[in-house]
Coordinates of C-alpha atoms and ligand atoms in Angstrom, one line a residue:
M1 CA 0.0 0.0 0.0
Q2 CA 1.2 3.5 -0.7
E3 CA 2.3 5.6 2.2
K4 CA -0.5 8.1 1.8
S5 CA -3.1 5.3 1.8
T6 CA -1.5 3.8 4.9
Q7 CA -1.7 7.1 6.7
D8 CA -5.3 7.7 5.6
L9 CA -6.2 4.2 6.8
E10 CA -4.6 4.8 10.2
R11 CA -6.3 8.1 10.7
L12 CA -9.7 6.6 9.9
R13 CA -9.0 3.7 12.1
D14 CA -8.1 6.0 15.0
Q15 CA -11.4 7.7 14.5
I16 CA -13.2 4.4 14.5
D17 CA -11.4 3.5 17.8
D18 CA -12.6 6.8 19.3
V19 CA -16.2 5.9 18.3
D20 CA -15.9 2.4 19.7
Q21 CA -14.5 3.9 23.0
S22 CA -17.5 6.3 23.2
L23 CA -19.8 3.3 22.6
I24 CA -18.1 1.6 25.6
S25 CA -18.8 4.7 27.8
L26 CA -22.4 4.8 26.6
L27 CA -22.8 1.1 27.3
R28 CA -21.4 1.6 30.8
R29 CA -24.0 4.4 31.3
R30 CA -26.8 2.2 30.0
M31 CA -25.8 -0.7 32.3
D32 CA -25.7 1.6 35.4
L33 CA -29.3 2.8 34.5
V34 CA -30.4 -0.8 34.0
A35 CA -29.0 -1.7 37.4
Q36 CA -31.1 1.1 38.9
V37 CA -34.1 -0.2 37.0
G38 CA -33.3 -3.7 38.5
A39 CA -33.3 -2.2 42.1
V40 CA -36.7 -0.5 41.5
K41 CA -38.1 -3.7 40.0
H42 CA -36.8 -5.7 42.9
K43 CA -38.6 -3.5 45.4
A44 CA -41.8 -3.3 43.4
G45 CA -41.9 -7.0 42.5
V46 CA -42.0 -6.3 38.8
P47 CA -40.7 -9.1 36.4
I48 CA -37.3 -8.6 35.0
Y49 CA -38.6 -9.1 31.5
A50 CA -40.8 -6.3 30.2
P51 CA -42.1 -7.5 26.8
Q52 CA -44.3 -4.4 26.1
R53 CA -41.5 -2.0 27.0
E54 CA -39.1 -4.0 24.7
A55 CA -41.6 -4.0 21.8
S56 CA -42.2 -0.2 22.0
M57 CA -38.6 0.6 22.5
L58 CA -37.5 -1.6 19.5
A59 CA -40.2 -0.1 17.3
K60 CA -39.0 3.5 18.1
R61 CA -35.3 2.7 17.7
R62 CA -35.9 0.9 14.4
N63 CA -37.7 4.0 13.1
E64 CA -35.0 6.3 14.3
A65 CA -32.3 4.1 12.8
Q66 CA -34.1 4.2 9.4
E67 CA -34.3 7.9 9.5
V68 CA -30.5 8.3 9.7
G69 CA -29.8 5.5 7.2
I70 CA -28.9 2.7 9.6
S71 CA -30.4 -0.8 9.1
P72 CA -33.2 -1.2 11.6
Q73 CA -32.3 -4.8 12.0
L74 CA -28.7 -3.9 13.0
V75 CA -30.1 -1.6 15.8
E76 CA -32.6 -4.3 16.9
D77 CA -29.8 -6.9 17.0
I78 CA -27.7 -4.7 19.2
L79 CA -30.5 -3.8 21.5
R80 CA -31.7 -7.4 21.9
R81 CA -28.1 -8.3 22.8
L82 CA -28.0 -5.5 25.3
M83 CA -31.3 -6.5 26.9
R84 CA -30.0 -10.0 27.3
E85 CA -27.1 -8.5 29.3
S86 CA -29.7 -6.5 31.3
Y87 CA -31.5 -9.7 32.4
L88 CA -28.3 -11.0 33.8
N89 CA -27.4 -7.8 35.6
E90 CA -30.8 -7.2 37.0
K91 CA -30.8 -10.7 38.4
D92 CA -27.8 -9.9 40.7
V93 CA -29.8 -7.5 42.9
G94 CA -32.2 -10.3 43.7
F95 CA -35.9 -10.7 43.3
K96 CA -39.0 -9.6 45.2
Q97 CA -40.1 -12.4 47.5
I98 CA -43.7 -13.1 46.7
K99 CA -44.5 -15.1 49.8
T100 CA -42.9 -13.6 52.8
D101 CA -44.3 -15.8 55.6
L102 CA -42.9 -19.1 54.2
R103 CA -41.3 -21.8 56.2
P104 CA -38.1 -23.4 54.7
I105 CA -38.1 -24.9 51.2
V106 CA -36.3 -28.3 50.7
I107 CA -34.8 -29.2 47.3
V108 CA -34.3 -32.9 47.0
G109 CA -31.3 -33.2 44.6
G110 CA -30.4 -29.6 45.3
H111 CA -26.7 -30.2 44.7
G112 CA -27.5 -31.1 41.1
Q113 CA -27.6 -28.8 38.0
L114 CA -31.2 -27.8 37.9
G115 CA -31.8 -28.2 41.7
G116 CA -28.8 -25.9 42.1
L117 CA -30.3 -23.3 39.7
F118 CA -33.6 -23.3 41.7
H119 CA -31.6 -23.1 44.9
Q120 CA -29.9 -20.0 43.6
M121 CA -33.2 -18.4 42.3
L122 CA -35.1 -19.1 45.5
T123 CA -32.2 -17.8 47.7
L124 CA -31.9 -14.6 45.5
S125 CA -35.7 -14.2 46.3
G126 CA -35.1 -14.3 50.0
Y127 CA -36.3 -17.9 50.8
E128 CA -34.6 -20.2 53.2
V129 CA -33.6 -23.3 51.2
R130 CA -32.4 -26.7 52.6
I131 CA -30.9 -29.5 50.5
L132 CA -31.7 -33.2 50.7
D133 CA -29.2 -35.0 48.4
K134 CA -28.4 -38.6 48.0
H135 CA -26.2 -39.0 51.0
D136 CA -28.6 -37.1 53.4
W137 CA -31.4 -39.7 53.7
D138 CA -30.5 -40.5 57.3
Q139 CA -31.4 -36.9 58.2
A140 CA -34.4 -36.7 55.8
E141 CA -36.9 -36.2 58.7
A142 CA -35.0 -33.3 60.2
I143 CA -34.4 -31.7 56.8
C144 CA -38.0 -31.9 55.8
D145 CA -39.3 -31.0 59.2
N146 CA -41.5 -27.9 59.1
A147 CA -40.9 -27.5 55.3
S148 CA -43.5 -25.4 53.4
M149 CA -42.4 -26.8 50.1
V150 CA -40.4 -29.8 48.9
I151 CA -39.1 -29.7 45.3
V152 CA -37.8 -32.9 43.8
S153 CA -35.0 -32.5 41.3
V154 CA -33.3 -35.9 40.9
P155 CA -32.5 -38.0 37.9
I156 CA -35.6 -39.2 36.1
S157 CA -34.9 -42.9 36.7
V158 CA -35.0 -42.5 40.5
T159 CA -37.7 -39.7 40.8
E160 CA -40.7 -42.0 41.6
S161 CA -38.7 -44.0 44.2
V162 CA -37.4 -40.8 45.8
I163 CA -40.9 -39.3 46.0
S164 CA -42.2 -42.5 47.7
R165 CA -39.3 -42.3 50.2
L166 CA -40.0 -38.8 51.4
P167 CA -41.0 -38.5 55.1
T168 CA -44.6 -37.5 55.8
L169 CA -45.0 -33.9 54.9
A170 CA -47.2 -31.3 56.6
D171 CA -50.7 -31.2 55.0
D172 CA -50.1 -27.6 53.8
C173 CA -46.7 -28.4 52.4
I174 CA -46.4 -28.0 48.6
L175 CA -44.8 -31.0 46.8
A176 CA -43.4 -30.1 43.4
D177 CA -40.9 -31.6 40.9
L178 CA -38.8 -30.4 38.0
T179 CA -38.6 -33.7 36.1
S180 CA -38.5 -33.6 32.3
V181 CA -41.4 -36.1 32.1
K182 CA -44.6 -35.4 34.0
S183 CA -47.2 -38.2 34.1
K184 CA -45.5 -40.6 36.5
P185 CA -43.9 -38.1 38.8
V186 CA -47.2 -36.1 39.2
A187 CA -49.0 -39.4 39.9
A188 CA -46.3 -40.4 42.4
M189 CA -46.5 -37.1 44.2
L190 CA -50.4 -37.3 44.4
A191 CA -50.1 -40.8 45.8
A192 CA -47.3 -39.9 48.3
H193 CA -48.8 -36.6 49.7
K194 CA -52.2 -35.4 50.7
G195 CA -51.5 -31.6 50.3
P196 CA -50.9 -29.3 47.3
V197 CA -49.0 -30.9 44.4
V198 CA -47.6 -29.3 41.2
G199 CA -45.4 -30.7 38.4
L200 CA -43.0 -28.2 36.7
H201 CA -40.9 -28.8 33.7
P202 CA -38.3 -26.0 33.1
M203 CA -37.7 -26.1 29.4
F204 CA -34.1 -25.0 29.8
G205 CA -30.8 -26.2 31.1
P206 CA -28.8 -24.9 34.0
D207 CA -26.5 -22.8 31.8
V208 CA -29.2 -20.2 30.8
G209 CA -27.8 -17.4 32.9
S210 CA -31.2 -15.8 33.4
L211 CA -34.7 -17.2 33.3
A212 CA -35.9 -14.2 31.2
K213 CA -38.1 -15.4 28.4
Q214 CA -37.6 -19.1 29.3
L215 CA -40.5 -21.4 29.5
V216 CA -41.7 -23.5 32.4
V217 CA -44.5 -26.0 31.8
V218 CA -46.9 -26.3 34.7
C219 CA -48.9 -29.5 35.3
H220 CA -51.5 -28.9 38.0
G221 CA -51.8 -31.7 40.6
R222 CA -53.9 -30.6 43.5
D223 CA -55.0 -27.4 45.3
S224 CA -53.6 -24.9 42.9
D225 CA -54.5 -21.9 45.1
A226 CA -51.8 -23.0 47.6
Y227 CA -49.0 -22.8 45.1
Q228 CA -50.1 -19.8 43.1
W229 CA -47.4 -17.7 44.8
L230 CA -44.8 -20.1 43.4
L231 CA -46.0 -19.5 39.8
E232 CA -46.0 -15.7 40.5
Q233 CA -42.4 -16.0 41.8
I234 CA -41.3 -17.9 38.7
K235 CA -42.9 -15.1 36.5
I236 CA -40.9 -12.5 38.6
W237 CA -37.8 -14.4 37.5
G238 CA -38.8 -13.6 33.9
A239 CA -40.0 -17.0 32.8
R240 CA -43.2 -17.7 30.9
L241 CA -45.6 -20.4 32.1
A242 CA -47.5 -22.8 29.9
E243 CA -50.1 -25.0 31.5
A244 CA -50.5 -28.6 30.3
D245 CA -52.1 -31.8 31.3
A246 CA -49.3 -34.2 32.3
H247 CA -50.2 -36.8 29.6
Q248 CA -50.5 -34.1 27.0
H249 CA -47.1 -32.7 28.1
D250 CA -45.5 -36.1 27.8
E251 CA -47.0 -36.8 24.4
A252 CA -45.7 -33.4 23.0
M253 CA -42.3 -34.1 24.6
Q254 CA -42.0 -37.3 22.5
L255 CA -41.6 -35.1 19.5
V256 CA -40.0 -32.1 21.1
Q257 CA -37.5 -33.9 23.3
A258 CA -37.2 -37.6 23.0
M259 CA -37.1 -37.7 19.2
R260 CA -35.0 -34.5 18.9
H261 CA -32.3 -36.0 21.2
F262 CA -32.6 -39.4 19.7
S263 CA -32.0 -37.9 16.2
S264 CA -29.0 -35.9 17.5
F265 CA -27.7 -39.0 19.2
V266 CA -27.9 -41.0 15.9
Y267 CA -26.3 -38.1 14.0
G268 CA -23.3 -38.1 16.4
Y269 CA -23.2 -41.9 16.5
N270 CA -22.9 -41.9 12.7
L271 CA -20.2 -39.3 12.6
Y272 CA -18.3 -41.4 15.1
K273 CA -18.8 -44.6 13.2
E274 CA -17.7 -42.9 10.0
N275 CA -14.8 -41.6 11.9
A276 CA -15.5 -38.1 10.4
D277 CA -12.7 -35.6 10.7
L278 CA -14.5 -32.8 12.6
D279 CA -11.8 -30.3 11.8
V280 CA -12.2 -30.8 8.1
L281 CA -16.0 -30.8 8.4
L282 CA -15.8 -27.4 10.2
Q283 CA -13.5 -26.0 7.7
F284 CA -15.9 -26.7 4.9
S285 CA -19.1 -26.1 6.8
S286 CA -21.6 -23.4 5.9
P287 CA -23.2 -21.6 8.9
I288 CA -26.2 -24.0 8.8
Y289 CA -24.0 -27.0 9.0
R290 CA -21.9 -25.5 11.7
L291 CA -25.1 -24.8 13.7
E292 CA -26.2 -28.4 13.2
L293 CA -22.9 -29.7 14.3
A294 CA -23.0 -27.4 17.3
M295 CA -26.5 -28.7 18.3
V296 CA -25.4 -32.3 17.9
G297 CA -22.0 -31.8 19.5
R298 CA -23.5 -30.1 22.5
L299 CA -25.5 -33.2 23.3
F300 CA -22.3 -35.2 23.9
A301 CA -20.9 -32.5 26.2
Q302 CA -23.8 -33.2 28.6
D303 CA -24.9 -35.8 31.0
A304 CA -25.4 -39.2 29.2
E305 CA -27.8 -40.3 32.0
L306 CA -30.1 -37.3 31.7
Y307 CA -30.5 -37.7 27.9
T308 CA -30.8 -41.5 28.1
D309 CA -33.5 -41.1 30.7
I310 CA -35.4 -38.5 28.7
I311 CA -35.4 -40.8 25.7
F312 CA -36.2 -44.0 27.6
A313 CA -38.7 -42.4 30.0
Q314 CA -41.3 -41.8 27.3
E315 CA -43.2 -45.1 27.1
H316 CA -44.2 -44.5 23.5
S317 CA -41.0 -42.8 22.3
H318 CA -39.9 -45.9 20.4
D319 CA -43.2 -45.9 18.4
A320 CA -42.6 -42.2 17.5
I321 CA -39.0 -43.0 16.6
A322 CA -40.0 -46.1 14.6
D323 CA -42.4 -43.9 12.6
Y324 CA -39.6 -41.5 11.9
L325 CA -37.4 -44.3 10.7
K326 CA -40.2 -45.5 8.4
R327 CA -40.4 -41.9 6.9
Y328 CA -36.6 -42.0 6.5
Q329 CA -36.8 -45.3 4.6
E330 CA -39.6 -44.0 2.4
A331 CA -37.5 -40.9 1.5
L332 CA -34.4 -43.1 0.9
K333 CA -36.4 -45.3 -1.4
I334 CA -37.4 -42.3 -3.5
L335 CA -33.7 -41.3 -3.6
Q336 CA -32.6 -44.8 -4.5
A337 CA -35.2 -45.0 -7.3
G338 CA -33.8 -41.7 -8.6
D339 CA -37.4 -40.4 -8.6
R340 CA -36.6 -36.7 -8.7
D341 CA -40.2 -35.7 -9.5
Q342 CA -41.6 -37.7 -6.5
F343 CA -39.0 -36.1 -4.2
I344 CA -39.9 -32.6 -5.4
A345 CA -43.7 -33.4 -5.0
T346 CA -43.1 -34.6 -1.5
F347 CA -40.9 -31.6 -0.7
N348 CA -43.7 -29.2 -1.9
E349 CA -46.4 -31.2 0.0
V350 CA -44.5 -30.8 3.2
G351 CA -43.7 -27.1 2.5
K352 CA -47.5 -26.5 2.0
W353 CA -48.2 -28.2 5.3
F354 CA -45.7 -26.0 7.1
G355 CA -47.5 -23.0 5.5
D356 CA -46.7 -19.6 7.1
F357 CA -44.5 -21.3 9.7
A358 CA -41.9 -22.1 6.9
G359 CA -41.4 -18.4 6.2
Q360 CA -41.3 -17.5 9.9
F361 CA -38.7 -20.2 10.6
Q362 CA -36.7 -19.0 7.6
R363 CA -36.6 -15.5 9.1
E364 CA -35.7 -16.7 12.5
S365 CA -33.0 -19.0 11.3
R366 CA -31.5 -16.2 9.1
N367 CA -30.5 -14.3 12.2
M368 CA -29.2 -17.4 13.9
L369 CA -27.1 -18.2 10.9
K370 CA -25.7 -14.7 10.7
S371 CA -24.6 -14.9 14.4
A372 CA -23.1 -18.4 13.8
N373 CA -21.1 -16.8 11.0
D374 CA -20.1 -13.8 13.1
S375 CA -18.6 -16.0 15.8
R376 CA -16.4 -17.9 13.2
Q377 CA -12.7 -17.3 13.8
I378 CA -11.4 -18.3 10.4
Ligands
NAD401 N1 -30.3 -30.4 33.4 C1 -31.2 -30.1 32.6 O1 -31.0 -29.5 31.5 C2 -32.7 -30.3 32.9 C3 -33.7 -29.5 32.3 C4 -35.0 -29.7 32.6 C5 -35.4 -30.6 33.6 N2 -34.4 -31.4 34.2 C6 -34.8 -32.3 35.2 O2 -34.2 -32.0 36.4 C7 -34.0 -33.2 37.2 C8 -32.5 -33.2 37.7 O3 -31.7 -33.1 36.6 P1 -30.2 -32.5 36.7 O4 -29.7 -32.3 35.3 O5 -30.2 -31.4 37.6 O6 -29.5 -33.8 37.3 P2 -28.1 -33.8 38.1 O7 -27.6 -35.2 38.0 O8 -27.3 -32.7 37.9 O9 -28.7 -33.7 39.6 C9 -29.4 -34.7 40.3 C10 -29.2 -34.5 41.8 O10 -29.9 -35.5 42.4 C11 -29.1 -36.1 43.4 N3 -29.6 -37.4 43.6 C12 -29.5 -38.6 42.9 N4 -30.1 -39.6 43.5 C13 -30.7 -39.1 44.6 C14 -31.4 -39.7 45.6 N5 -31.8 -41.0 45.6 N6 -31.9 -38.9 46.6 C15 -31.5 -37.6 46.7 N7 -30.8 -37.0 45.7 C16 -30.4 -37.7 44.7 C17 -27.7 -36.1 42.8 O11 -26.7 -36.3 43.8 C18 -27.7 -34.7 42.2 O12 -27.3 -33.7 43.1 C19 -34.3 -34.4 36.3 O13 -35.5 -34.9 36.6 C20 -34.3 -33.7 34.9 O14 -35.2 -34.4 34.1 C21 -33.1 -31.2 33.9
PRE402 O1 -37.0 -1.0 31.0 C1 -36.9 -2.0 31.7 O2 -37.9 -2.5 32.4 C2 -35.7 -2.7 31.8 O3 -35.6 -3.7 32.6 C3 -34.6 -2.4 30.9 C4 -34.6 -3.3 29.7 C5 -33.4 -2.7 28.8 O4 -32.3 -3.3 28.8 O5 -33.7 -1.8 28.0 C6 -34.3 -4.7 30.1 C7 -35.2 -5.7 30.2 C8 -36.6 -5.4 29.9 O6 -37.3 -6.5 29.3 C9 -36.8 -4.2 29.1 C10 -35.9 -3.2 29.0

């Protein structure tokens, strides 16, 4: 490069550095304001996640961006990322305690991943939490003594036996669980305890950082008035609640979880059997393939027992998976027959069935793919 061009470039880069530094100062200012919002919300018991405020703020900022020739999507992306940071920071000041006159809460399996997260959230909300983990059964009576709520968060395979092993709880004690399947645990809780019972399925892992926008499925067991405060508390943490009948939940989970994880498992198993060179695959991968590898690879970074239990716990999951295999074979047959027209006809039929969702999913995935590409190092 000519010397003049080098100097011009350096001068411009210095100015960009100045702008970026100003952005950092502005971000610091924004975060300080958000921390103050967090403190006000904590006092007032307002949920961390404010969807209406977000929608109106985003709409205004998008318009303002357009007026000065900046892509509205760019501004929306930046603001959404900043708001994600806000949820994390607002969490640190704690949460309003919805029920102030509560006796201690016991988390069975509280040293585990999800039990640990609920321990943290309940403690941040001012509750007294005790843990009953696998080596504490000789003190179970004392730990559960006077408890106002017992939350079971143990591996799926031992959940029912753990519930049946619990000491007799006070009639007004709430018995809840966080298990990924719901029919059997809810039935076991109803059989083991006379008082209020609720099944919860947090649809997220322990690494979410914040519960803002996360989903918790609620399966009512008995005496829902008694645990209404708990649902309110979860909403204060920012999560959304979806009510479902336990059987309906388990049926939906066959497709949402059991089959999803099983497919990822087979995908990874196949890569292993083919002895695929992951470095090479990554080198040649488009963002969508990288994302797919990330989704599959992340399964194998997690607990084998949890995912095995999720797949095995669904009584009818093998039927759903067998149906899937049948469809795979049907599609393979079309491919083996070289029947291009039939393949296209099936493709269009499925596309028509997806309807407007296809477009919606395309838009959503576009952003994910762009960020997958942004985080590429090479
Ligand atoms: N981890 C997730 O992503 C996730 C998401 C949604 C729901 N869940 C559900 O949460 C529950 C716990 O999962 P996790 O991932 O936290 O598991 P985990 O293995 O991290 O924790 C389980 C805890 O239970 C304890 N435990 C085991 N046997 C026990 C016994 N007999 N008595 C008392 N404690 C016992 C373990 O010592 C451990 O502390 C499961 O039912 C799972 O389906 C997990
Ligand atoms: O305005 C609020 O209520 C905030 O908590 C701040 C903020 C933000 O970062 O702008 C964060 C989270 C909310 O969902 C909406 C907005």
